[in-house]
Amino acid sequence: MRAADLASTYPTVHPETPAVEAARLLAGQNLPGLIVVDGSGTPKTILPGTQVLRLAVPAYCQEDPALARVIDEGAADVFLRELGDRTVADTLPKQQRELPVVDRAATVLEIAALMARTRTPLVAVVDDDGLLTGAITLDALLDRLVEQ
Amino acid sequence: MRAADLASTYPTVHPETPAVEAARLLAGQNLPGLIVVDGSGTPKTILPGTQVLRLAVPAYCQEDPALARVIDEGAADVFLRELGDRTVADTLPKQQRELPVVDRAATVLEIAALMARTRTPLVAVVDDDGLLTGAITLDALLDRLVEQ
């Protein structure tokens, strides 16, 4: 059982995708995160769902929870306005951490260790050229690990 | 729109719950994480799904991915053996971080900021006595934020 056998097709976004569209994709399909690919199809970043939230919560709310409590306008309005005209590229972390990306021969244990280490419930699978061929979610991996 | 309006019932585990049972719960119901409560019903820890994986991946695989690659036995066997006779208590982090727990009056923006800060796609909602009354998942929150 290798990554190639576990991977499924997974929707992607590009750096130039509007942030609002990326948030809608995440919400609409209940995805565990976003895979950002460049024009050639190489994964550049994998964002856990919780970190996509970070893009849309105003900085003053993140720094001071007491401020978030007193905002009396609709949260959805704040959220969408905060995303505004930004693109996915505007919202990527400045510092590149270890990417949850594996080749097609990765074992289940490698994938599990990588998800745990990067705290990302989503791993991209690439071919020998580094191009995305599919993805493995935490749910899919757990089903495989636990339900045998 | 406050936490009390968003919260749904959510399964819990106890410190003495066998780790295998906790992993099966996570996998079987596609949960984003586990809420660990004590005997009185107070949330003690909330574990993101990726950190539950950490419990079940042998330490030598986490430290050296090259070793994980060469293991030729079934991953599910390794996983279940690693969980062994351990309980949830054995697998909790030694150091307590900020818990993703809110009171019933928390706003959507507070909840979103807390999920982002703790990198946990799951927030527990407690009453005035600190007892669990429900939980809010990232999926539920995003649906509320994006689909209006």
PDB file of C-alpha atoms in Angstrom:
ATOM      1  CA  MET A   1       0.000   0.000   0.000  1.00  0.00           C
ATOM      2  CA  ARG A   2       1.714   3.133  -1.242  1.00  0.00           C
ATOM      3  CA  ALA A   3       0.735   6.767  -1.763  1.00  0.00           C
ATOM      4  CA  ALA A   4      -0.212   6.107  -5.380  1.00  0.00           C
ATOM      5  CA  ASP A   5      -2.831   3.585  -4.237  1.00  0.00           C
ATOM      6  CA  LEU A   6      -4.317   5.915  -1.621  1.00  0.00           C
ATOM      7  CA  ALA A   7      -4.408   9.171  -3.562  1.00  0.00           C
ATOM      8  CA  SER A   8      -7.628  10.640  -4.941  1.00  0.00           C
ATOM      9  CA  THR A   9      -8.190  13.609  -7.205  1.00  0.00           C
ATOM     10  CA  TYR A  10      -8.436  16.835  -5.220  1.00  0.00           C
ATOM     11  CA  PRO A  11      -9.422  20.358  -6.237  1.00  0.00           C
ATOM     12  CA  THR A  12      -6.628  22.908  -6.431  1.00  0.00           C
ATOM     13  CA  VAL A  13      -6.278  26.664  -6.302  1.00  0.00           C
ATOM     14  CA  HIS A  14      -3.664  28.938  -7.869  1.00  0.00           C
ATOM     15  CA  PRO A  15      -1.789  31.859  -6.336  1.00  0.00           C
ATOM     16  CA  GLU A  16      -3.976  34.209  -8.387  1.00  0.00           C
ATOM     17  CA  THR A  17      -7.263  32.594  -7.250  1.00  0.00           C
ATOM     18  CA  PRO A  18      -9.379  35.131  -5.331  1.00  0.00           C
ATOM     19  CA  ALA A  19      -9.240  34.389  -1.594  1.00  0.00           C
ATOM     20  CA  VAL A  20     -13.040  34.498  -1.417  1.00  0.00           C
ATOM     21  CA  GLU A  21     -13.287  31.782  -4.042  1.00  0.00           C
ATOM     22  CA  ALA A  22     -10.765  29.643  -2.149  1.00  0.00           C
ATOM     23  CA  ALA A  23     -12.783  30.025   1.077  1.00  0.00           C
ATOM     24  CA  ARG A  24     -15.974  29.053  -0.753  1.00  0.00           C
ATOM     25  CA  LEU A  25     -14.280  25.965  -2.203  1.00  0.00           C
ATOM     26  CA  LEU A  26     -13.130  24.905   1.260  1.00  0.00           C
ATOM     27  CA  ALA A  27     -16.576  25.449   2.782  1.00  0.00           C
ATOM     28  CA  GLY A  28     -18.628  24.075  -0.094  1.00  0.00           C
ATOM     29  CA  GLN A  29     -16.803  20.783  -0.358  1.00  0.00           C
ATOM     30  CA  ASN A  30     -15.892  20.378   3.334  1.00  0.00           C
ATOM     31  CA  LEU A  31     -12.236  20.094   2.394  1.00  0.00           C
ATOM     32  CA  PRO A  32      -9.582  19.643   5.102  1.00  0.00           C
ATOM     33  CA  GLY A  33      -7.343  22.211   3.393  1.00  0.00           C
ATOM     34  CA  LEU A  34      -6.238  23.808   0.154  1.00  0.00           C
ATOM     35  CA  ILE A  35      -3.557  22.724  -2.298  1.00  0.00           C
ATOM     36  CA  VAL A  36      -1.999  25.697  -4.074  1.00  0.00           C
ATOM     37  CA  VAL A  37      -0.348  24.779  -7.381  1.00  0.00           C
ATOM     38  CA  ASP A  38       1.607  26.917  -9.843  1.00  0.00           C
ATOM     39  CA  GLY A  39       0.948  27.090 -13.573  1.00  0.00           C
ATOM     40  CA  SER A  40       2.791  23.831 -14.233  1.00  0.00           C
ATOM     41  CA  GLY A  41       0.824  21.905 -11.609  1.00  0.00           C
ATOM     42  CA  THR A  42       3.552  21.780  -8.958  1.00  0.00           C
ATOM     43  CA  PRO A  43       2.249  22.102  -5.361  1.00  0.00           C
ATOM     44  CA  LYS A  44       3.657  25.292  -3.856  1.00  0.00           C
ATOM     45  CA  THR A  45       1.797  25.320  -0.549  1.00  0.00           C
ATOM     46  CA  ILE A  46      -0.717  23.199   1.302  1.00  0.00           C
ATOM     47  CA  LEU A  47      -2.859  25.216   3.710  1.00  0.00           C
ATOM     48  CA  PRO A  48      -4.733  23.465   6.530  1.00  0.00           C
ATOM     49  CA  GLY A  49      -8.312  24.697   6.823  1.00  0.00           C
ATOM     50  CA  THR A  50      -7.585  26.435  10.118  1.00  0.00           C
ATOM     51  CA  GLN A  51      -4.909  28.529   8.440  1.00  0.00           C
ATOM     52  CA  VAL A  52      -7.298  29.593   5.702  1.00  0.00           C
ATOM     53  CA  LEU A  53      -9.434  31.026   8.508  1.00  0.00           C
ATOM     54  CA  ARG A  54      -6.487  33.117   9.546  1.00  0.00           C
ATOM     55  CA  LEU A  55      -6.699  34.977   6.236  1.00  0.00           C
ATOM     56  CA  ALA A  56     -10.217  36.102   6.863  1.00  0.00           C
ATOM     57  CA  VAL A  57     -10.152  37.087  10.500  1.00  0.00           C
ATOM     58  CA  PRO A  58      -9.134  40.723  10.980  1.00  0.00           C
ATOM     59  CA  ALA A  59      -5.707  41.055  12.601  1.00  0.00           C
ATOM     60  CA  TYR A  60      -7.136  43.014  15.541  1.00  0.00           C
ATOM     61  CA  CYS A  61      -9.389  40.045  16.391  1.00  0.00           C
ATOM     62  CA  GLN A  62      -6.512  37.592  16.283  1.00  0.00           C
ATOM     63  CA  GLU A  63      -4.404  39.688  18.598  1.00  0.00           C
ATOM     64  CA  ASP A  64      -7.124  40.674  21.048  1.00  0.00           C
ATOM     65  CA  PRO A  65      -9.993  38.207  21.549  1.00  0.00           C
ATOM     66  CA  ALA A  66     -11.822  40.781  23.695  1.00  0.00           C
ATOM     67  CA  LEU A  67     -12.206  42.962  20.606  1.00  0.00           C
ATOM     68  CA  ALA A  68     -13.680  40.073  18.628  1.00  0.00           C
ATOM     69  CA  ARG A  69     -16.342  39.710  21.311  1.00  0.00           C
ATOM     70  CA  VAL A  70     -17.733  43.214  20.982  1.00  0.00           C
ATOM     71  CA  ILE A  71     -18.067  43.333  17.215  1.00  0.00           C
ATOM     72  CA  ASP A  72     -21.779  43.608  16.668  1.00  0.00           C
ATOM     73  CA  GLU A  73     -21.931  43.443  12.902  1.00  0.00           C
ATOM     74  CA  GLY A  74     -22.513  40.198  11.058  1.00  0.00           C
ATOM     75  CA  ALA A  75     -19.470  37.924  11.120  1.00  0.00           C
ATOM     76  CA  ALA A  76     -19.981  36.891   7.506  1.00  0.00           C
ATOM     77  CA  ASP A  77     -19.801  40.538   6.431  1.00  0.00           C
ATOM     78  CA  VAL A  78     -16.535  41.074   8.310  1.00  0.00           C
ATOM     79  CA  PHE A  79     -15.141  37.831   6.948  1.00  0.00           C
ATOM     80  CA  LEU A  80     -15.928  38.564   3.304  1.00  0.00           C
ATOM     81  CA  ARG A  81     -14.814  42.174   3.545  1.00  0.00           C
ATOM     82  CA  GLU A  82     -11.522  41.078   5.101  1.00  0.00           C
ATOM     83  CA  LEU A  83     -10.910  38.701   2.201  1.00  0.00           C
ATOM     84  CA  GLY A  84     -11.824  41.570  -0.110  1.00  0.00           C
ATOM     85  CA  ASP A  85      -9.928  41.661  -3.372  1.00  0.00           C
ATOM     86  CA  ARG A  86      -7.051  39.604  -2.069  1.00  0.00           C
ATOM     87  CA  THR A  87      -5.788  36.537  -3.844  1.00  0.00           C
ATOM     88  CA  VAL A  88      -4.472  33.284  -2.457  1.00  0.00           C
ATOM     89  CA  ALA A  89      -0.931  34.581  -3.063  1.00  0.00           C
ATOM     90  CA  ASP A  90      -1.546  37.490  -0.698  1.00  0.00           C
ATOM     91  CA  THR A  91      -2.450  35.107   2.056  1.00  0.00           C
ATOM     92  CA  LEU A  92       0.354  32.575   1.899  1.00  0.00           C
ATOM     93  CA  PRO A  93       2.754  32.311   4.816  1.00  0.00           C
ATOM     94  CA  LYS A  94       5.954  34.268   4.277  1.00  0.00           C
ATOM     95  CA  GLN A  95       8.098  31.511   5.634  1.00  0.00           C
ATOM     96  CA  GLN A  96       7.997  28.199   3.829  1.00  0.00           C
ATOM     97  CA  ARG A  97       7.771  25.285   6.237  1.00  0.00           C
ATOM     98  CA  GLU A  98       8.087  21.621   5.430  1.00  0.00           C
ATOM     99  CA  LEU A  99       5.487  20.885   2.765  1.00  0.00           C
ATOM    100  CA  PRO A 100       3.201  17.870   3.209  1.00  0.00           C
ATOM    101  CA  VAL A 101       4.088  16.445  -0.189  1.00  0.00           C
ATOM    102  CA  VAL A 102       5.118  12.860  -0.936  1.00  0.00           C
ATOM    103  CA  ASP A 103       6.095  10.852  -3.973  1.00  0.00           C
ATOM    104  CA  ARG A 104       3.956   8.009  -5.245  1.00  0.00           C
ATOM    105  CA  ALA A 105       6.017   5.361  -3.439  1.00  0.00           C
ATOM    106  CA  ALA A 106       5.574   6.804   0.065  1.00  0.00           C
ATOM    107  CA  THR A 107       4.305   4.312   2.641  1.00  0.00           C
ATOM    108  CA  VAL A 108       1.258   4.781   4.849  1.00  0.00           C
ATOM    109  CA  LEU A 109       3.515   5.274   7.860  1.00  0.00           C
ATOM    110  CA  GLU A 110       5.532   7.963   6.094  1.00  0.00           C
ATOM    111  CA  ILE A 111       2.327   9.791   5.207  1.00  0.00           C
ATOM    112  CA  ALA A 112       0.975   9.527   8.757  1.00  0.00           C
ATOM    113  CA  ALA A 113       4.231  10.815  10.243  1.00  0.00           C
ATOM    114  CA  LEU A 114       4.266  13.726   7.776  1.00  0.00           C
ATOM    115  CA  MET A 115       0.666  14.727   8.593  1.00  0.00           C
ATOM    116  CA  ALA A 116       1.469  14.640  12.311  1.00  0.00           C
ATOM    117  CA  ARG A 117       4.706  16.629  11.892  1.00  0.00           C
ATOM    118  CA  THR A 118       3.235  19.332   9.667  1.00  0.00           C
ATOM    119  CA  ARG A 119      -0.133  19.350  11.523  1.00  0.00           C
ATOM    120  CA  THR A 120      -1.862  19.253   8.143  1.00  0.00           C
ATOM    121  CA  PRO A 121      -4.726  16.792   7.505  1.00  0.00           C
ATOM    122  CA  LEU A 122      -3.918  16.677   3.797  1.00  0.00           C
ATOM    123  CA  VAL A 123      -0.903  15.418   1.852  1.00  0.00           C
ATOM    124  CA  ALA A 124      -0.247  16.065  -1.829  1.00  0.00           C
ATOM    125  CA  VAL A 125       1.130  13.239  -3.988  1.00  0.00           C
ATOM    126  CA  VAL A 126       3.460  14.160  -6.852  1.00  0.00           C
ATOM    127  CA  ASP A 127       4.981  12.298  -9.780  1.00  0.00           C
ATOM    128  CA  ASP A 128       8.665  12.116 -10.672  1.00  0.00           C
ATOM    129  CA  ASP A 129       8.478  15.598 -12.191  1.00  0.00           C
ATOM    130  CA  GLY A 130       7.012  17.067  -9.001  1.00  0.00           C
ATOM    131  CA  LEU A 131       3.571  17.534 -10.571  1.00  0.00           C
ATOM    132  CA  LEU A 132       0.453  16.932  -8.491  1.00  0.00           C
ATOM    133  CA  THR A 133      -1.212  13.594  -9.184  1.00  0.00           C
ATOM    134  CA  GLY A 134      -3.655  13.471  -6.263  1.00  0.00           C
ATOM    135  CA  ALA A 135      -4.034  13.926  -2.532  1.00  0.00           C
ATOM    136  CA  ILE A 136      -4.598  11.899   0.623  1.00  0.00           C
ATOM    137  CA  THR A 137      -6.796  13.258   3.407  1.00  0.00           C
ATOM    138  CA  LEU A 138      -6.538  12.386   7.091  1.00  0.00           C
ATOM    139  CA  ASP A 139      -9.971  10.751   6.866  1.00  0.00           C
ATOM    140  CA  ALA A 140      -8.892   8.518   4.003  1.00  0.00           C
ATOM    141  CA  LEU A 141      -5.673   7.586   5.781  1.00  0.00           C
ATOM    142  CA  LEU A 142      -7.423   6.764   9.067  1.00  0.00           C
ATOM    143  CA  ASP A 143      -9.976   4.639   7.286  1.00  0.00           C
ATOM    144  CA  ARG A 144      -7.122   2.640   5.868  1.00  0.00           C
ATOM    145  CA  LEU A 145      -5.239   2.388   9.160  1.00  0.00           C
ATOM    146  CA  VAL A 146      -8.094   1.607  11.482  1.00  0.00           C
ATOM    147  CA  GLU A 147     -10.756  -0.227   9.545  1.00  0.00           C
ATOM    148  CA  GLN A 148      -8.831  -3.236   8.394  1.00  0.00           C
TER     149      GLN A 148
ATOM    150  CA  MET B   1     -24.978  34.574  16.211  1.00  0.00           C
ATOM    151  CA  ARG B   2     -23.121  33.190  19.206  1.00  0.00           C
ATOM    152  CA  ALA B   3     -21.390  29.924  20.117  1.00  0.00           C
ATOM    153  CA  ALA B   4     -24.559  28.567  21.727  1.00  0.00           C
ATOM    154  CA  ASP B   5     -26.395  28.890  18.390  1.00  0.00           C
ATOM    155  CA  LEU B   6     -23.634  27.187  16.416  1.00  0.00           C
ATOM    156  CA  ALA B   7     -22.779  24.305  18.739  1.00  0.00           C
ATOM    157  CA  SER B   8     -23.841  20.728  18.013  1.00  0.00           C
ATOM    158  CA  THR B   9     -23.551  17.626  20.140  1.00  0.00           C
ATOM    159  CA  TYR B  10     -20.184  15.952  19.678  1.00  0.00           C
ATOM    160  CA  PRO B  11     -18.860  12.588  20.858  1.00  0.00           C
ATOM    161  CA  THR B  12     -16.314  12.668  23.679  1.00  0.00           C
ATOM    162  CA  VAL B  13     -13.613  10.423  25.045  1.00  0.00           C
ATOM    163  CA  HIS B  14     -12.223  10.121  28.559  1.00  0.00           C
ATOM    164  CA  PRO B  15      -8.615   9.905  29.711  1.00  0.00           C
ATOM    165  CA  GLU B  16      -9.164   6.204  30.427  1.00  0.00           C
ATOM    166  CA  THR B  17     -10.649   5.470  26.973  1.00  0.00           C
ATOM    167  CA  PRO B  18      -8.421   2.980  25.101  1.00  0.00           C
ATOM    168  CA  ALA B  19      -6.407   4.795  22.430  1.00  0.00           C
ATOM    169  CA  VAL B  20      -7.539   2.238  19.838  1.00  0.00           C
ATOM    170  CA  GLU B  21     -11.167   3.049  20.565  1.00  0.00           C
ATOM    171  CA  ALA B  22     -10.451   6.790  20.247  1.00  0.00           C
ATOM    172  CA  ALA B  23      -8.780   6.252  16.872  1.00  0.00           C
ATOM    173  CA  ARG B  24     -11.747   4.154  15.677  1.00  0.00           C
ATOM    174  CA  LEU B  25     -14.155   6.899  16.757  1.00  0.00           C
ATOM    175  CA  LEU B  26     -12.172   9.502  14.831  1.00  0.00           C
ATOM    176  CA  ALA B  27     -12.017   7.342  11.714  1.00  0.00           C
ATOM    177  CA  GLY B  28     -15.537   5.966  11.862  1.00  0.00           C
ATOM    178  CA  GLN B  29     -17.273   9.305  12.162  1.00  0.00           C
ATOM    179  CA  ASN B  30     -14.783  11.376  10.134  1.00  0.00           C
ATOM    180  CA  LEU B  31     -14.304  13.708  13.083  1.00  0.00           C
ATOM    181  CA  PRO B  32     -11.878  16.651  12.860  1.00  0.00           C
ATOM    182  CA  GLY B  33     -10.521  15.853  16.331  1.00  0.00           C
ATOM    183  CA  LEU B  34     -11.219  14.458  19.771  1.00  0.00           C
ATOM    184  CA  ILE B  35     -12.631  16.180  22.850  1.00  0.00           C
ATOM    185  CA  VAL B  36     -11.285  14.635  26.050  1.00  0.00           C
ATOM    186  CA  VAL B  37     -13.503  15.277  29.081  1.00  0.00           C
ATOM    187  CA  ASP B  38     -13.033  14.333  32.732  1.00  0.00           C
ATOM    188  CA  GLY B  39     -15.613  12.576  34.879  1.00  0.00           C
ATOM    189  CA  SER B  40     -17.576  15.768  35.474  1.00  0.00           C
ATOM    190  CA  GLY B  41     -17.800  16.632  31.773  1.00  0.00           C
ATOM    191  CA  THR B  42     -15.182  19.386  31.735  1.00  0.00           C
ATOM    192  CA  PRO B  43     -13.048  19.469  28.550  1.00  0.00           C
ATOM    193  CA  LYS B  44      -9.441  18.741  29.502  1.00  0.00           C
ATOM    194  CA  THR B  45      -7.889  18.562  26.046  1.00  0.00           C
ATOM    195  CA  ILE B  46      -8.927  18.917  22.447  1.00  0.00           C
ATOM    196  CA  LEU B  47      -6.760  16.930  20.062  1.00  0.00           C
ATOM    197  CA  PRO B  48      -6.724  17.769  16.345  1.00  0.00           C
ATOM    198  CA  GLY B  49      -6.957  14.659  14.179  1.00  0.00           C
ATOM    199  CA  THR B  50      -3.370  15.040  12.997  1.00  0.00           C
ATOM    200  CA  GLN B  51      -2.145  14.859  16.585  1.00  0.00           C
ATOM    201  CA  VAL B  52      -4.078  11.675  17.196  1.00  0.00           C
ATOM    202  CA  LEU B  53      -2.024  10.205  14.349  1.00  0.00           C
ATOM    203  CA  ARG B  54       1.099  11.095  16.252  1.00  0.00           C
ATOM    204  CA  LEU B  55       0.073   8.628  18.952  1.00  0.00           C
ATOM    205  CA  ALA B  56      -0.020   5.762  16.578  1.00  0.00           C
ATOM    206  CA  VAL B  57       3.070   6.297  14.471  1.00  0.00           C
ATOM    207  CA  PRO B  58       6.144   4.678  16.008  1.00  0.00           C
ATOM    208  CA  ALA B  59       8.660   7.231  17.281  1.00  0.00           C
ATOM    209  CA  TYR B  60      11.406   5.916  14.980  1.00  0.00           C
ATOM    210  CA  CYS B  61       9.182   6.697  11.965  1.00  0.00           C
ATOM    211  CA  GLN B  62       8.507  10.219  13.133  1.00  0.00           C
ATOM    212  CA  GLU B  63      12.169  10.948  13.623  1.00  0.00           C
ATOM    213  CA  ASP B  64      13.479   9.273  10.498  1.00  0.00           C
ATOM    214  CA  PRO B  65      11.163   9.192   7.475  1.00  0.00           C
ATOM    215  CA  ALA B  66      13.654   6.967   5.667  1.00  0.00           C
ATOM    216  CA  LEU B  67      12.921   4.223   8.180  1.00  0.00           C
ATOM    217  CA  ALA B  68       9.174   4.556   7.627  1.00  0.00           C
ATOM    218  CA  ARG B  69       9.777   3.910   3.944  1.00  0.00           C
ATOM    219  CA  VAL B  70      11.391   0.546   4.366  1.00  0.00           C
ATOM    220  CA  ILE B  71       8.867  -1.006   6.729  1.00  0.00           C
ATOM    221  CA  ASP B  72       7.369  -3.825   4.743  1.00  0.00           C
ATOM    222  CA  GLU B  73       4.726  -5.034   7.142  1.00  0.00           C
ATOM    223  CA  GLY B  74       1.134  -3.821   6.974  1.00  0.00           C
ATOM    224  CA  ALA B  75       0.747  -0.251   8.172  1.00  0.00           C
ATOM    225  CA  ALA B  76      -2.493  -1.055   9.975  1.00  0.00           C
ATOM    226  CA  ASP B  77      -0.714  -3.740  11.997  1.00  0.00           C
ATOM    227  CA  VAL B  78       2.031  -1.328  13.042  1.00  0.00           C
ATOM    228  CA  PHE B  79      -0.541   1.334  13.858  1.00  0.00           C
ATOM    229  CA  LEU B  80      -2.737  -0.860  16.041  1.00  0.00           C
ATOM    230  CA  ARG B  81       0.219  -2.473  17.778  1.00  0.00           C
ATOM    231  CA  GLU B  82       1.660   0.953  18.544  1.00  0.00           C
ATOM    232  CA  LEU B  83      -1.617   2.027  20.138  1.00  0.00           C
ATOM    233  CA  GLY B  84      -1.545  -1.270  22.029  1.00  0.00           C
ATOM    234  CA  ASP B  85      -2.972  -1.145  25.526  1.00  0.00           C
ATOM    235  CA  ARG B  86      -2.473   2.583  25.872  1.00  0.00           C
ATOM    236  CA  THR B  87      -5.250   4.911  26.911  1.00  0.00           C
ATOM    237  CA  VAL B  88      -6.043   8.422  25.772  1.00  0.00           C
ATOM    238  CA  ALA B  89      -4.356   9.709  28.960  1.00  0.00           C
ATOM    239  CA  ASP B  90      -1.062   8.110  27.887  1.00  0.00           C
ATOM    240  CA  THR B  91      -1.129   9.999  24.652  1.00  0.00           C
ATOM    241  CA  LEU B  92      -1.954  13.510  25.781  1.00  0.00           C
ATOM    242  CA  PRO B  93       0.649  16.225  25.284  1.00  0.00           C
ATOM    243  CA  LYS B  94       2.753  16.848  28.383  1.00  0.00           C
ATOM    244  CA  GLN B  95       2.552  20.574  27.987  1.00  0.00           C
ATOM    245  CA  GLN B  96      -0.878  22.139  28.071  1.00  0.00           C
ATOM    246  CA  ARG B  97      -1.313  24.763  25.377  1.00  0.00           C
ATOM    247  CA  GLU B  98      -4.190  27.168  24.954  1.00  0.00           C
ATOM    248  CA  LEU B  99      -7.339  25.068  24.803  1.00  0.00           C
ATOM    249  CA  PRO B 100      -9.856  25.721  22.006  1.00  0.00           C
ATOM    250  CA  VAL B 101     -12.738  26.169  24.441  1.00  0.00           C
ATOM    251  CA  VAL B 102     -15.263  29.019  24.456  1.00  0.00           C
ATOM    252  CA  ASP B 103     -18.272  30.030  26.496  1.00  0.00           C
ATOM    253  CA  ARG B 104     -21.758  30.113  25.014  1.00  0.00           C
ATOM    254  CA  ALA B 105     -21.603  33.839  24.275  1.00  0.00           C
ATOM    255  CA  ALA B 106     -18.464  33.708  22.091  1.00  0.00           C
ATOM    256  CA  THR B 107     -18.856  35.389  18.703  1.00  0.00           C
ATOM    257  CA  VAL B 108     -18.152  33.765  15.346  1.00  0.00           C
ATOM    258  CA  LEU B 109     -15.041  35.928  14.967  1.00  0.00           C
ATOM    259  CA  GLU B 110     -13.726  34.857  18.369  1.00  0.00           C
ATOM    260  CA  ILE B 111     -14.219  31.217  17.438  1.00  0.00           C
ATOM    261  CA  ALA B 112     -12.526  31.663  14.062  1.00  0.00           C
ATOM    262  CA  ALA B 113      -9.544  33.446  15.629  1.00  0.00           C
ATOM    263  CA  LEU B 114      -9.226  30.700  18.258  1.00  0.00           C
ATOM    264  CA  MET B 115      -9.289  27.912  15.649  1.00  0.00           C
ATOM    265  CA  ALA B 116      -6.609  29.710  13.647  1.00  0.00           C
ATOM    266  CA  ARG B 117      -4.424  30.383  16.697  1.00  0.00           C
ATOM    267  CA  THR B 118      -4.614  26.859  18.113  1.00  0.00           C
ATOM    268  CA  ARG B 119      -4.552  25.211  14.654  1.00  0.00           C
ATOM    269  CA  THR B 120      -7.458  23.023  15.778  1.00  0.00           C
ATOM    270  CA  PRO B 121     -10.510  22.556  13.502  1.00  0.00           C
ATOM    271  CA  LEU B 122     -12.744  21.973  16.510  1.00  0.00           C
ATOM    272  CA  VAL B 123     -13.813  24.208  19.412  1.00  0.00           C
ATOM    273  CA  ALA B 124     -15.594  23.006  22.562  1.00  0.00           C
ATOM    274  CA  VAL B 125     -18.426  25.123  24.002  1.00  0.00           C
ATOM    275  CA  VAL B 126     -18.886  25.110  27.777  1.00  0.00           C
ATOM    276  CA  ASP B 127     -21.540  26.435  30.158  1.00  0.00           C
ATOM    277  CA  ASP B 128     -20.938  28.713  33.129  1.00  0.00           C
ATOM    278  CA  ASP B 129     -19.699  25.755  35.174  1.00  0.00           C
ATOM    279  CA  GLY B 130     -17.141  24.833  32.517  1.00  0.00           C
ATOM    280  CA  LEU B 131     -19.064  21.715  31.469  1.00  0.00           C
ATOM    281  CA  LEU B 132     -19.191  20.714  27.804  1.00  0.00           C
ATOM    282  CA  THR B 133     -22.439  21.628  26.082  1.00  0.00           C
ATOM    283  CA  GLY B 134     -21.447  21.061  22.461  1.00  0.00           C
ATOM    284  CA  ALA B 135     -18.797  21.710  19.834  1.00  0.00           C
ATOM    285  CA  ILE B 136     -18.264  23.707  16.665  1.00  0.00           C
ATOM    286  CA  THR B 137     -16.292  22.244  13.782  1.00  0.00           C
ATOM    287  CA  LEU B 138     -14.360  24.189  11.163  1.00  0.00           C
ATOM    288  CA  ASP B 139     -16.783  22.932   8.520  1.00  0.00           C
ATOM    289  CA  ALA B 140     -19.790  24.237  10.453  1.00  0.00           C
ATOM    290  CA  LEU B 141     -18.106  27.575  11.052  1.00  0.00           C
ATOM    291  CA  LEU B 142     -17.088  28.029   7.419  1.00  0.00           C
ATOM    292  CA  ASP B 143     -20.579  27.184   6.241  1.00  0.00           C
ATOM    293  CA  ARG B 144     -21.849  29.979   8.436  1.00  0.00           C
ATOM    294  CA  LEU B 145     -19.169  32.467   7.373  1.00  0.00           C
ATOM    295  CA  VAL B 146     -19.171  31.861   3.655  1.00  0.00           C
ATOM    296  CA  GLU B 147     -22.587  30.707   2.639  1.00  0.00           C
ATOM    297  CA  GLN B 148     -24.655  33.654   3.693  1.00  0.00           C
TER     298      GLN B 148
END
